[in-house]
């Protein structure tokens, strides 16, 4: 029998696996599995979404008003910004424009699960650099570069570990890369980073032709459903991404909601403050369970990667948290069978997660 068959590199890949929202028995759970914003969305963004619009018309293909507002907030040139259907679309575009069969795309062993898929979809080979205490290691990333390397993907803060590579380390990585290798700095969680050590990735992208920085409205801005992200880089890279992206890639409602959300920086600040407070509370409670072999990687993001190396296993904790009503992310397929990635949720969620972990360890509620 004959039927349409995919390219061999496509036949090998599986679809992206999103975070779960149901227990094994089908009970709906509160999601602490997809790093969504527990505060929801900015009221200004929700008001913009409610204000009527003409669904029959195509959106602005260049998202001009949104790019100008992004440029204003971040001190960038609007001509050097491209908006996309989430930052995911734009990461695809960059890899697709630069890599193909025979090429290599490098990322840290533990990084965004989408990265190897991006490489595989274009027939390139994903190459994992060894981590250092789970975090990205500049030395190991550089050691992974070969004559075939076309792109290095760095999520900073990192997902699923949560670690943040300081600006000096990112600069050291960039300085040692060949000029024809693209460095993508994926800053999906940038708004959660302690303002004391904010990234300098935009400055790097402004000065060099091989640096692309991506941001998203999906996390601290609380607009994951609207699918809006953006990148900035040199005119050359912006041109490449523009050629590859969908023509009308950001919907009318996505553009409106993101524009309104940008105008409500108080919401973003509140999201960061809530996240820091609850992440600290959860991290402190987990540190107190250290004698049970439970510990968390340091995180600047809106989640903690919690390691279970004692009697209580990650699988047991996953089940107990589901019984308590919460879905978290178990990542054996990413080489982390003994860890759970737990999104920072509401204060109630933090309290419930702490109580569940303490109970599993036989500590009083
Ligand atoms: C969540 C996340 C994104 C955001 O993807 P969108 O397509 O913008 O929703 C990007 N990179 C990383 C590392 C993420 O965890």
Short mmCIF file of C-alpha atoms in Angstrom, two decimals, residues 6 25 40 47 54 61 74 103 227 264 275 288 324 362:
data_model
loop_
_atom_site.label_atom_id
_atom_site.label_comp_id
_atom_site.label_asym_id
_atom_site.label_seq_id
_atom_site.Cartn_x
_atom_site.Cartn_y
_atom_site.Cartn_z
CA UNK A 6 7.14 11.84 5.89
CA UNK A 25 -8.54 8.74 36.91
CA UNK A 40 -4.40 35.22 35.65
CA UNK A 47 -10.86 44.62 29.17
CA UNK A 54 -14.39 42.64 13.84
CA UNK A 61 0.39 41.51 9.52
CA UNK A 74 12.43 48.01 26.46
CA UNK A 103 23.64 20.47 10.75
CA UNK A 227 -0.15 33.08 21.78
CA UNK A 264 0.00 47.49 32.87
CA UNK A 275 6.21 34.59 42.52
CA UNK A 288 13.68 21.67 55.52
CA UNK A 324 -4.34 16.70 46.70
CA UNK A 362 6.03 11.53 57.75
#
